Amino acid sequence: MLESYLGSLFEMLNAYEDAEKSCGDPNIVKELQARRVALEVDFLKEDIPDLMKESKEGIVRVRKIVQDLKDFSHVDAKPEWSFANLNQGIDSTLNVVNNEVKYKADIIKEYGELPLVQCLPSEINQVVMNLVVNAAHAIGPDRGKIWIRTGIENESAWIEVTDNGSGIPKEVVPRIFDPFYTTKPVGKGTGLGLSLSYGIIQKHHGQIDVQTAVGKGTTFRLVLPLKQTDKAE
Ligand SMILES: Nc1ncnc2c1ncn2[C@@H]1O[C@H](COP(=O)(O)OP(=O)(O)O)[C@@H](O)[C@H]1O
Ligand SMILES: [Mg+2]
């Protein structure tokens, strides 16, 4: 609507400009021209359509983010066991945490083809979010990389999040899944991410493993059964 109104205003403005030529009073013509220069009307004519286009693109992005937030949290649905497309879930999750990650690392996605996996999708999204945010936090001042891989092996789906960040010292590894264990300053870490993730993966009868080397990076690997034998389809 705004775009169409602006179009009408510009059309009118152009008509006035054309009419200036037949204005008998040279003082008025001079005054109009001076004002046009002072107000940068020619620039406005060029820039307003660009701004309009950027605003529309911004609105489309906001809509996409809101949709991804809804997918991520499954607010449209009750938290229920359902068959979910994990690759799609990871994509929504990445959009949600994009702000934490985009200044620190490039994300490299290497998704395999996955069947639908029976899970609590919003909880799996939470786990992936924790792993990706941890990966971003592990990256130092230089820009790093985070690989997200998925695949299928032995009737199970797997998801790996790998970073080329700090790595975890050997003596620390046994403690990282403990509730409230954190090496981060107050305000940045709660120490709950991995402990909650561990609980969620247990509830799914899956596994969460870590492989790490100080100075090289870390891989967290989730393994999830495709179906839950104790749950209805
Ligand atoms: N990708 C990683 N690289 C290095 N250290 C990690 C990584 N992921 C987790 N950690 C270590 O495990 C600790 C616990 O992680 P987490 O439970 O998510 O809590 P928080 O992130 O709030 O500290 C972190 O403080 C950090 O020391
Ligand atoms: Mg964390």
Short mmCIF file of N, CA and C and ligand atoms in Angstrom, two decimals, residues 130 133-134 137 184 193-194, ligand 2:
data_model
loop_
_atom_site.label_atom_id
_atom_site.label_comp_id
_atom_site.label_asym_id
_atom_site.label_seq_id
_atom_site.Cartn_x
_atom_site.Cartn_y
_atom_site.Cartn_z
N ASN A 130 22.37 -26.39 21.68
CA ASN A 130 23.42 -26.37 22.71
C ASN A 130 24.78 -26.69 22.10
N VAL A 133 26.01 -23.75 19.84
CA VAL A 133 26.43 -22.58 20.63
C VAL A 133 27.74 -22.89 21.36
N ASN A 134 27.85 -24.09 21.92
CA ASN A 134 29.12 -24.48 22.56
C ASN A 134 30.27 -24.42 21.56
N HIS A 137 31.24 -20.90 21.01
CA HIS A 137 31.97 -20.36 22.18
C HIS A 137 33.41 -20.87 22.24
N LYS A 184 32.93 -21.30 31.67
CA LYS A 184 32.69 -19.97 31.10
C LYS A 184 32.40 -18.96 32.20
N GLY A 193 23.76 -26.90 29.61
CA GLY A 193 23.49 -27.32 28.23
C GLY A 193 23.74 -28.80 27.99
N LEU A 194 24.93 -29.26 28.35
CA LEU A 194 25.28 -30.65 28.05
C LEU A 194 24.55 -31.62 28.98
MG MG B 2 26.54 -24.66 26.54
#
